Amino acid sequence: MAYLLLYPLARAVLISFQDFRLRQLISGDARFVGLANYRALLTDPRFWTVVRRTFLFMAVNVVLIMVIALLVALMTERLGRVWRSVVLSSLVLAWAMPVVAATTVFQWLFHSEFGIVNWTLTSLGAHSFERYPWFAHGTAAFVILVVLVVWQSVPFAAITLYSALTTVPAELQESARLDGAGAFRILRSVTLPLIRPIVMLVLCLEVIWTFKAFVQIWVMTKGGPGDATTILPVYAVQTALSQQRYDLGSAASMITVVLMSGVLVLYFRQMFRQEDER
């Protein structure tokens, strides 16, 4: 475990402090340059644009995932036994689909010439979408990636939240209902406080997973068109492979880890502060 997890991390940290390009990859005579790679990144306007886009991508995905997953979990809790089994089985099947396979399916769905989305919209009278090149427009490509990530992430979050909902005592909800509380008030004042630890866990996991999303973007757009779908993990790979600047790519990866850790630390501090006030 130490070799598989710690060694690659330590190696990436080391490379981020070296002048490590294609020649150094072959010869192995990399020299230390201190914080030069980090200074180069932090003074690059494109890097900060990518950082802002990464946080936007993360925020949009996490909000949609948590809202949709909670609604699906609440719906599943109220279904009968047969339909509950159908919904849970569908969620498991969607969750089990390999990332690359799902991404390829979405590519074909939005294909400009053979995609079913363009065919459907054209059939409904929106003739402007005939052979519409979705992946040639930055906003459209960004939205498609958000839909893909949300579709892949909701099953895990919904199943986990549904499991948490089954632990809420029905007596508490019934008492609140007898006191005149509506469905939303019961959810806000009874259900959510009881399942708060699970909600926080799912939220943190989704922040991590969406912050470091790479496979979907790389397979579908490779960060394009232009930089419209480039987030930090994609930026790091582009820098390392396209420019053969493995040192800058490693530095970008380390900054990604630091930013992601910072978001989680701030969130945990806020969560623990709220717990202490209760």
mmCIF file with all atom_site columns, N, CA, C and O in Angstrom, residues 162-207:
data_model
loop_
_atom_site.group_PDB
_atom_site.id
_atom_site.type_symbol
_atom_site.label_atom_id
_atom_site.label_alt_id
_atom_site.label_comp_id
_atom_site.label_asym_id
_atom_site.label_entity_id
_atom_site.label_seq_id
_atom_site.pdbx_PDB_ins_code
_atom_site.Cartn_x
_atom_site.Cartn_y
_atom_site.Cartn_z
_atom_site.occupancy
_atom_site.B_iso_or_equiv
_atom_site.pdbx_formal_charge
_atom_site.auth_seq_id
_atom_site.auth_comp_id
_atom_site.auth_asym_id
_atom_site.auth_atom_id
_atom_site.pdbx_PDB_model_num
ATOM 1   N N  . TYR A 1 162 ? -30.671 7.012  0.490  1.00 0.00 ? 162 TYR A N  1
ATOM 2   C CA . TYR A 1 162 ? -31.849 6.167  0.763  1.00 0.00 ? 162 TYR A CA 1
ATOM 3   C C  . TYR A 1 162 ? -31.584 5.242  1.948  1.00 0.00 ? 162 TYR A C  1
ATOM 4   O O  . TYR A 1 162 ? -32.458 5.065  2.813  1.00 0.00 ? 162 TYR A O  1
ATOM 5   N N  . SER A 1 163 ? -30.381 4.674  2.011  1.00 0.00 ? 163 SER A N  1
ATOM 6   C CA . SER A 1 163 ? -30.035 3.822  3.151  1.00 0.00 ? 163 SER A CA 1
ATOM 7   C C  . SER A 1 163 ? -30.098 4.602  4.456  1.00 0.00 ? 163 SER A C  1
ATOM 8   O O  . SER A 1 163 ? -30.542 4.085  5.486  1.00 0.00 ? 163 SER A O  1
ATOM 9   N N  . ALA A 1 164 ? -29.662 5.863  4.415  1.00 0.00 ? 164 ALA A N  1
ATOM 10  C CA . ALA A 1 164 ? -29.726 6.695  5.616  1.00 0.00 ? 164 ALA A CA 1
ATOM 11  C C  . ALA A 1 164 ? -31.176 7.002  5.992  1.00 0.00 ? 164 ALA A C  1
ATOM 12  O O  . ALA A 1 164 ? -31.532 7.026  7.177  1.00 0.00 ? 164 ALA A O  1
ATOM 13  N N  . LEU A 1 165 ? -32.022 7.235  5.005  1.00 0.00 ? 165 LEU A N  1
ATOM 14  C CA . LEU A 1 165 ? -33.421 7.555  5.284  1.00 0.00 ? 165 LEU A CA 1
ATOM 15  C C  . LEU A 1 165 ? -34.143 6.392  5.967  1.00 0.00 ? 165 LEU A C  1
ATOM 16  O O  . LEU A 1 165 ? -35.066 6.609  6.761  1.00 0.00 ? 165 LEU A O  1
ATOM 17  N N  . THR A 1 166 ? -33.732 5.171  5.657  1.00 0.00 ? 166 THR A N  1
ATOM 18  C CA . THR A 1 166 ? -34.392 4.016  6.275  1.00 0.00 ? 166 THR A CA 1
ATOM 19  C C  . THR A 1 166 ? -34.103 3.910  7.763  1.00 0.00 ? 166 THR A C  1
ATOM 20  O O  . THR A 1 166 ? -34.769 3.145  8.465  1.00 0.00 ? 166 THR A O  1
ATOM 21  N N  . THR A 1 167 ? -33.102 4.654  8.251  1.00 0.00 ? 167 THR A N  1
ATOM 22  C CA . THR A 1 167 ? -32.770 4.606  9.679  1.00 0.00 ? 167 THR A CA 1
ATOM 23  C C  . THR A 1 167 ? -33.514 5.657  10.494 1.00 0.00 ? 167 THR A C  1
ATOM 24  O O  . THR A 1 167 ? -33.408 5.667  11.719 1.00 0.00 ? 167 THR A O  1
ATOM 25  N N  . VAL A 1 168 ? -34.243 6.550  9.814  1.00 0.00 ? 168 VAL A N  1
ATOM 26  C CA . VAL A 1 168 ? -34.980 7.596  10.528 1.00 0.00 ? 168 VAL A CA 1
ATOM 27  C C  . VAL A 1 168 ? -36.232 6.986  11.147 1.00 0.00 ? 168 VAL A C  1
ATOM 28  O O  . VAL A 1 168 ? -37.055 6.384  10.439 1.00 0.00 ? 168 VAL A O  1
ATOM 29  N N  . PRO A 1 169 ? -36.423 7.104  12.459 1.00 0.00 ? 169 PRO A N  1
ATOM 30  C CA . PRO A 1 169 ? -37.613 6.523  13.110 1.00 0.00 ? 169 PRO A CA 1
ATOM 31  C C  . PRO A 1 169 ? -38.902 7.134  12.571 1.00 0.00 ? 169 PRO A C  1
ATOM 32  O O  . PRO A 1 169 ? -39.043 8.360  12.510 1.00 0.00 ? 169 PRO A O  1
ATOM 33  N N  . ALA A 1 170 ? -39.816 6.273  12.189 1.00 0.00 ? 170 ALA A N  1
ATOM 34  C CA . ALA A 1 170 ? -41.086 6.751  11.657 1.00 0.00 ? 170 ALA A CA 1
ATOM 35  C C  . ALA A 1 170 ? -41.898 7.487  12.721 1.00 0.00 ? 170 ALA A C  1
ATOM 36  O O  . ALA A 1 170 ? -42.715 8.366  12.400 1.00 0.00 ? 170 ALA A O  1
ATOM 37  N N  . GLU A 1 171 ? -41.654 7.160  14.007 1.00 0.00 ? 171 GLU A N  1
ATOM 38  C CA . GLU A 1 171 ? -42.412 7.805  15.077 1.00 0.00 ? 171 GLU A CA 1
ATOM 39  C C  . GLU A 1 171 ? -42.156 9.303  15.137 1.00 0.00 ? 171 GLU A C  1
ATOM 40  O O  . GLU A 1 171 ? -43.071 10.097 15.398 1.00 0.00 ? 171 GLU A O  1
ATOM 41  N N  . LEU A 1 172 ? -40.891 9.695  14.884 1.00 0.00 ? 172 LEU A N  1
ATOM 42  C CA . LEU A 1 172 ? -40.565 11.122 14.923 1.00 0.00 ? 172 LEU A CA 1
ATOM 43  C C  . LEU A 1 172 ? -41.272 11.880 13.805 1.00 0.00 ? 172 LEU A C  1
ATOM 44  O O  . LEU A 1 172 ? -41.800 12.986 14.020 1.00 0.00 ? 172 LEU A O  1
ATOM 45  N N  . GLN A 1 173 ? -41.285 11.297 12.630 1.00 0.00 ? 173 GLN A N  1
ATOM 46  C CA . GLN A 1 173 ? -41.973 11.952 11.520 1.00 0.00 ? 173 GLN A CA 1
ATOM 47  C C  . GLN A 1 173 ? -43.474 12.017 11.765 1.00 0.00 ? 173 GLN A C  1
ATOM 48  O O  . GLN A 1 173 ? -44.120 13.030 11.452 1.00 0.00 ? 173 GLN A O  1
ATOM 49  N N  . GLU A 1 174 ? -44.044 10.951 12.334 1.00 0.00 ? 174 GLU A N  1
ATOM 50  C CA . GLU A 1 174 ? -45.469 10.945 12.608 1.00 0.00 ? 174 GLU A CA 1
ATOM 51  C C  . GLU A 1 174 ? -45.821 11.982 13.674 1.00 0.00 ? 174 GLU A C  1
ATOM 52  O O  . GLU A 1 174 ? -46.855 12.672 13.576 1.00 0.00 ? 174 GLU A O  1
ATOM 53  N N  . SER A 1 175 ? -44.967 12.132 14.696 1.00 0.00 ? 175 SER A N  1
ATOM 54  C CA . SER A 1 175 ? -45.211 13.129 15.732 1.00 0.00 ? 175 SER A CA 1
ATOM 55  C C  . SER A 1 175 ? -45.177 14.532 15.152 1.00 0.00 ? 175 SER A C  1
ATOM 56  O O  . SER A 1 175 ? -46.024 15.383 15.492 1.00 0.00 ? 175 SER A O  1
ATOM 57  N N  . ALA A 1 176 ? -44.223 14.791 14.301 1.00 0.00 ? 176 ALA A N  1
ATOM 58  C CA . ALA A 1 176 ? -44.141 16.113 13.664 1.00 0.00 ? 176 ALA A CA 1
ATOM 59  C C  . ALA A 1 176 ? -45.364 16.362 12.789 1.00 0.00 ? 176 ALA A C  1
ATOM 60  O O  . ALA A 1 176 ? -45.890 17.478 12.725 1.00 0.00 ? 176 ALA A O  1
ATOM 61  N N  . ARG A 1 177 ? -45.838 15.326 12.111 1.00 0.00 ? 177 ARG A N  1
ATOM 62  C CA . ARG A 1 177 ? -47.013 15.476 11.253 1.00 0.00 ? 177 ARG A CA 1
ATOM 63  C C  . ARG A 1 177 ? -48.261 15.774 12.079 1.00 0.00 ? 177 ARG A C  1
ATOM 64  O O  . ARG A 1 177 ? -49.103 16.591 11.698 1.00 0.00 ? 177 ARG A O  1
ATOM 65  N N  . LEU A 1 178 ? -48.365 15.129 13.243 1.00 0.00 ? 178 LEU A N  1
ATOM 66  C CA . LEU A 1 178 ? -49.511 15.381 14.124 1.00 0.00 ? 178 LEU A CA 1
ATOM 67  C C  . LEU A 1 178 ? -49.465 16.799 14.696 1.00 0.00 ? 178 LEU A C  1
ATOM 68  O O  . LEU A 1 178 ? -50.512 17.381 15.014 1.00 0.00 ? 178 LEU A O  1
ATOM 69  N N  . ASP A 1 179 ? -48.255 17.343 14.844 1.00 0.00 ? 179 ASP A N  1
ATOM 70  C CA . ASP A 1 179 ? -48.115 18.712 15.335 1.00 0.00 ? 179 ASP A CA 1
ATOM 71  C C  . ASP A 1 179 ? -48.362 19.759 14.256 1.00 0.00 ? 179 ASP A C  1
ATOM 72  O O  . ASP A 1 179 ? -48.207 20.956 14.503 1.00 0.00 ? 179 ASP A O  1
ATOM 73  N N  . GLY A 1 180 ? -48.709 19.313 13.063 1.00 0.00 ? 180 GLY A N  1
ATOM 74  C CA . GLY A 1 180 ? -49.046 20.243 11.990 1.00 0.00 ? 180 GLY A CA 1
ATOM 75  C C  . GLY A 1 180 ? -47.925 20.558 11.026 1.00 0.00 ? 180 GLY A C  1
ATOM 76  O O  . GLY A 1 180 ? -48.072 21.439 10.168 1.00 0.00 ? 180 GLY A O  1
ATOM 77  N N  . ALA A 1 181 ? -46.777 19.879 11.143 1.00 0.00 ? 181 ALA A N  1
ATOM 78  C CA . ALA A 1 181 ? -45.650 20.145 10.246 1.00 0.00 ? 181 ALA A CA 1
ATOM 79  C C  . ALA A 1 181 ? -45.928 19.554 8.868  1.00 0.00 ? 181 ALA A C  1
ATOM 80  O O  . ALA A 1 181 ? -46.441 18.435 8.748  1.00 0.00 ? 181 ALA A O  1
ATOM 81  N N  . GLY A 1 182 ? -45.591 20.313 7.831  1.00 0.00 ? 182 GLY A N  1
ATOM 82  C CA . GLY A 1 182 ? -45.739 19.829 6.470  1.00 0.00 ? 182 GLY A CA 1
ATOM 83  C C  . GLY A 1 182 ? -44.566 18.958 6.061  1.00 0.00 ? 182 GLY A C  1
ATOM 84  O O  . GLY A 1 182 ? -43.610 18.760 6.830  1.00 0.00 ? 182 GLY A O  1
ATOM 85  N N  . ALA A 1 183 ? -44.619 18.475 4.830  1.00 0.00 ? 183 ALA A N  1
ATOM 86  C CA . ALA A 1 183 ? -43.571 17.570 4.349  1.00 0.00 ? 183 ALA A CA 1
ATOM 87  C C  . ALA A 1 183 ? -42.209 18.251 4.337  1.00 0.00 ? 183 ALA A C  1
ATOM 88  O O  . ALA A 1 183 ? -41.199 17.668 4.751  1.00 0.00 ? 183 ALA A O  1
ATOM 89  N N  . PHE A 1 184 ? -42.169 19.507 3.860  1.00 0.00 ? 184 PHE A N  1
ATOM 90  C CA . PHE A 1 184 ? -40.882 20.205 3.796  1.00 0.00 ? 184 PHE A CA 1
ATOM 91  C C  . PHE A 1 184 ? -40.334 20.486 5.190  1.00 0.00 ? 184 PHE A C  1
ATOM 92  O O  . PHE A 1 184 ? -39.132 20.355 5.422  1.00 0.00 ? 184 PHE A O  1
ATOM 93  N N  . ARG A 1 185 ? -41.222 20.862 6.120  1.00 0.00 ? 185 ARG A N  1
ATOM 94  C CA . ARG A 1 185 ? -40.761 21.146 7.481  1.00 0.00 ? 185 ARG A CA 1
ATOM 95  C C  . ARG A 1 185 ? -40.243 19.870 8.157  1.00 0.00 ? 185 ARG A C  1
ATOM 96  O O  . ARG A 1 185 ? -39.249 19.905 8.890  1.00 0.00 ? 185 ARG A O  1
ATOM 97  N N  . ILE A 1 186 ? -40.905 18.739 7.918  1.00 0.00 ? 186 ILE A N  1
ATOM 98  C CA . ILE A 1 186 ? -40.426 17.471 8.474  1.00 0.00 ? 186 ILE A CA 1
ATOM 99  C C  . ILE A 1 186 ? -39.057 17.124 7.903  1.00 0.00 ? 186 ILE A C  1
ATOM 100 O O  . ILE A 1 186 ? -38.163 16.673 8.629  1.00 0.00 ? 186 ILE A O  1
ATOM 101 N N  . LEU A 1 187 ? -38.900 17.343 6.594  1.00 0.00 ? 187 LEU A N  1
ATOM 102 C CA . LEU A 1 187 ? -37.613 17.062 5.968  1.00 0.00 ? 187 LEU A CA 1
ATOM 103 C C  . LEU A 1 187 ? -36.514 17.934 6.558  1.00 0.00 ? 187 LEU A C  1
ATOM 104 O O  . LEU A 1 187 ? -35.416 17.448 6.879  1.00 0.00 ? 187 LEU A O  1
ATOM 105 N N  . ARG A 1 188 ? -36.809 19.229 6.725  1.00 0.00 ? 188 ARG A N  1
ATOM 106 C CA . ARG A 1 188 ? -35.789 20.171 7.183  1.00 0.00 ? 188 ARG A CA 1
ATOM 107 C C  . ARG A 1 188 ? -35.486 20.029 8.676  1.00 0.00 ? 188 ARG A C  1
ATOM 108 O O  . ARG A 1 188 ? -34.331 20.145 9.088  1.00 0.00 ? 188 ARG A O  1
ATOM 109 N N  . SER A 1 189 ? -36.503 19.773 9.493  1.00 0.00 ? 189 SER A N  1
ATOM 110 C CA . SER A 1 189 ? -36.319 19.800 10.949 1.00 0.00 ? 189 SER A CA 1
ATOM 111 C C  . SER A 1 189 ? -36.143 18.427 11.583 1.00 0.00 ? 189 SER A C  1
ATOM 112 O O  . SER A 1 189 ? -35.637 18.339 12.706 1.00 0.00 ? 189 SER A O  1
ATOM 113 N N  . VAL A 1 190 ? -36.563 17.379 10.894 1.00 0.00 ? 190 VAL A N  1
ATOM 114 C CA . VAL A 1 190 ? -36.487 16.042 11.482 1.00 0.00 ? 190 VAL A CA 1
ATOM 115 C C  . VAL A 1 190 ? -35.541 15.140 10.689 1.00 0.00 ? 190 VAL A C  1
ATOM 116 O O  . VAL A 1 190 ? -34.575 14.601 11.228 1.00 0.00 ? 190 VAL A O  1
ATOM 117 N N  . THR A 1 191 ? -35.815 14.989 9.396  1.00 0.00 ? 191 THR A N  1
ATOM 118 C CA . THR A 1 191 ? -35.087 13.999 8.606  1.00 0.00 ? 191 THR A CA 1
ATOM 119 C C  . THR A 1 191 ? -33.633 14.395 8.371  1.00 0.00 ? 191 THR A C  1
ATOM 120 O O  . THR A 1 191 ? -32.713 13.627 8.674  1.00 0.00 ? 191 THR A O  1
ATOM 121 N N  . LEU A 1 192 ? -33.413 15.601 7.832  1.00 0.00 ? 192 LEU A N  1
ATOM 122 C CA . LEU A 1 192 ? -32.049 16.008 7.498  1.00 0.00 ? 192 LEU A CA 1
ATOM 123 C C  . LEU A 1 192 ? -31.119 16.077 8.715  1.00 0.00 ? 192 LEU A C  1
ATOM 124 O O  . LEU A 1 192 ? -29.964 15.650 8.625  1.00 0.00 ? 192 LEU A O  1
ATOM 125 N N  . PRO A 1 193 ? -31.561 16.610 9.858  1.00 0.00 ? 193 PRO A N  1
ATOM 126 C CA . PRO A 1 193 ? -30.657 16.586 11.018 1.00 0.00 ? 193 PRO A CA 1
ATOM 127 C C  . PRO A 1 193 ? -30.242 15.174 11.439 1.00 0.00 ? 193 PRO A C  1
ATOM 128 O O  . PRO A 1 193 ? -29.109 14.971 11.880 1.00 0.00 ? 193 PRO A O  1
ATOM 129 N N  . LEU A 1 194 ? -31.123 14.200 11.279 1.00 0.00 ? 194 LEU A N  1
ATOM 130 C CA . LEU A 1 194 ? -30.796 12.831 11.690 1.00 0.00 ? 194 LEU A CA 1
ATOM 131 C C  . LEU A 1 194 ? -29.834 12.152 10.720 1.00 0.00 ? 194 LEU A C  1
ATOM 132 O O  . LEU A 1 194 ? -29.035 11.304 11.126 1.00 0.00 ? 194 LEU A O  1
ATOM 133 N N  . ILE A 1 195 ? -29.923 12.483 9.444  1.00 0.00 ? 195 ILE A N  1
ATOM 134 C CA . ILE A 1 195 ? -29.033 11.849 8.462  1.00 0.00 ? 195 ILE A CA 1
ATOM 135 C C  . ILE A 1 195 ? -27.881 12.773 8.070  1.00 0.00 ? 195 ILE A C  1
ATOM 136 O O  . ILE A 1 195 ? -27.177 12.499 7.094  1.00 0.00 ? 195 ILE A O  1
ATOM 137 N N  . ARG A 1 196 ? -27.687 13.847 8.839  1.00 0.00 ? 196 ARG A N  1
ATOM 138 C CA . ARG A 1 196 ? -26.647 14.826 8.512  1.00 0.00 ? 196 ARG A CA 1
ATOM 139 C C  . ARG A 1 196 ? -25.254 14.218 8.334  1.00 0.00 ? 196 ARG A C  1
ATOM 140 O O  . ARG A 1 196 ? -24.556 14.561 7.377  1.00 0.00 ? 196 ARG A O  1
ATOM 141 N N  . PRO A 1 197 ? -24.802 13.301 9.206  1.00 0.00 ? 197 PRO A N  1
ATOM 142 C CA . PRO A 1 197 ? -23.452 12.737 9.006  1.00 0.00 ? 197 PRO A CA 1
ATOM 143 C C  . PRO A 1 197 ? -23.288 12.043 7.651  1.00 0.00 ? 197 PRO A C  1
ATOM 144 O O  . PRO A 1 197 ? -22.253 12.182 7.000  1.00 0.00 ? 197 PRO A O  1
ATOM 145 N N  . ILE A 1 198 ? -24.314 11.306 7.208  1.00 0.00 ? 198 ILE A N  1
ATOM 146 C CA . ILE A 1 198 ? -24.235 10.628 5.911  1.00 0.00 ? 198 ILE A CA 1
ATOM 147 C C  . ILE A 1 198 ? -24.268 11.641 4.773  1.00 0.00 ? 198 ILE A C  1
ATOM 148 O O  . ILE A 1 198 ? -23.544 11.499 3.780  1.00 0.00 ? 198 ILE A O  1
ATOM 149 N N  . VAL A 1 199 ? -25.096 12.675 4.921  1.00 0.00 ? 199 VAL A N  1
ATOM 150 C CA . VAL A 1 199 ? -25.145 13.720 3.895  1.00 0.00 ? 199 VAL A CA 1
ATOM 151 C C  . VAL A 1 199 ? -23.777 14.392 3.762  1.00 0.00 ? 199 VAL A C  1
ATOM 152 O O  . VAL A 1 199 ? -23.300 14.644 2.646  1.00 0.00 ? 199 VAL A O  1
ATOM 153 N N  . MET A 1 200 ? -23.144 14.669 4.906  1.00 0.00 ? 200 MET A N  1
ATOM 154 C CA . MET A 1 200 ? -21.825 15.307 4.870  1.00 0.00 ? 200 MET A CA 1
ATOM 155 C C  . MET A 1 200 ? -20.786 14.403 4.214  1.00 0.00 ? 200 MET A C  1
ATOM 156 O O  . MET A 1 200 ? -19.944 14.850 3.437  1.00 0.00 ? 200 MET A O  1
ATOM 157 N N  . LEU A 1 201 ? -20.874 13.105 4.512  1.00 0.00 ? 201 LEU A N  1
ATOM 158 C CA . LEU A 1 201 ? -19.933 12.158 3.914  1.00 0.00 ? 201 LEU A CA 1
ATOM 159 C C  . LEU A 1 201 ? -20.108 12.101 2.406  1.00 0.00 ? 201 LEU A C  1
ATOM 160 O O  . LEU A 1 201 ? -19.124 12.179 1.651  1.00 0.00 ? 201 LEU A O  1
ATOM 161 N N  . VAL A 1 202 ? -21.338 11.977 1.951  1.00 0.00 ? 202 VAL A N  1
ATOM 162 C CA . VAL A 1 202 ? -21.598 11.923 0.509  1.00 0.00 ? 202 VAL A CA 1
ATOM 163 C C  . VAL A 1 202 ? -21.164 13.219 -0.163 1.00 0.00 ? 202 VAL A C  1
ATOM 164 O O  . VAL A 1 202 ? -20.552 13.203 -1.244 1.00 0.00 ? 202 VAL A O  1
ATOM 165 N N  . LEU A 1 203 ? -21.436 14.347 0.474  1.00 0.00 ? 203 LEU A N  1
ATOM 166 C CA . LEU A 1 203 ? -21.052 15.638 -0.093 1.00 0.00 ? 203 LEU A CA 1
ATOM 167 C C  . LEU A 1 203 ? -19.541 15.743 -0.255 1.00 0.00 ? 203 LEU A C  1
ATOM 168 O O  . LEU A 1 203 ? -19.042 16.174 -1.300 1.00 0.00 ? 203 LEU A O  1
ATOM 169 N N  . CYS A 1 204 ? -18.810 15.340 0.771  1.00 0.00 ? 204 CYS A N  1
ATOM 170 C CA . CYS A 1 204 ? -17.342 15.394 0.692  1.00 0.00 ? 204 CYS A CA 1
ATOM 171 C C  . CYS A 1 204 ? -16.808 14.486 -0.403 1.00 0.00 ? 204 CYS A C  1
ATOM 172 O O  . CYS A 1 204 ? -15.888 14.855 -1.142 1.00 0.00 ? 204 CYS A O  1
ATOM 173 N N  . LEU A 1 205 ? -17.367 13.285 -0.517 1.00 0.00 ? 205 LEU A N  1
ATOM 174 C CA . LEU A 1 205 ? -16.926 12.369 -1.572 1.00 0.00 ? 205 LEU A CA 1
ATOM 175 C C  . LEU A 1 205 ? -17.211 12.939 -2.954 1.00 0.00 ? 205 LEU A C  1
ATOM 176 O O  . LEU A 1 205 ? -16.374 12.836 -3.867 1.00 0.00 ? 205 LEU A O  1
ATOM 177 N N  . GLU A 1 206 ? -18.367 13.550 -3.127 1.00 0.00 ? 206 GLU A N  1
ATOM 178 C CA . GLU A 1 206 ? -18.700 14.127 -4.428 1.00 0.00 ? 206 GLU A CA 1
ATOM 179 C C  . GLU A 1 206 ? -17.798 15.319 -4.757 1.00 0.00 ? 206 GLU A C  1
ATOM 180 O O  . GLU A 1 206 ? -17.429 15.524 -5.917 1.00 0.00 ? 206 GLU A O  1
ATOM 181 N N  . VAL A 1 207 ? -17.445 16.109 -3.742 1.00 0.00 ? 207 VAL A N  1
ATOM 182 C CA . VAL A 1 207 ? -16.502 17.207 -3.974 1.00 0.00 ? 207 VAL A CA 1
ATOM 183 C C  . VAL A 1 207 ? -15.178 16.663 -4.495 1.00 0.00 ? 207 VAL A C  1
ATOM 184 O O  . VAL A 1 207 ? -14.609 17.169 -5.471 1.00 0.00 ? 207 VAL A O  1
#
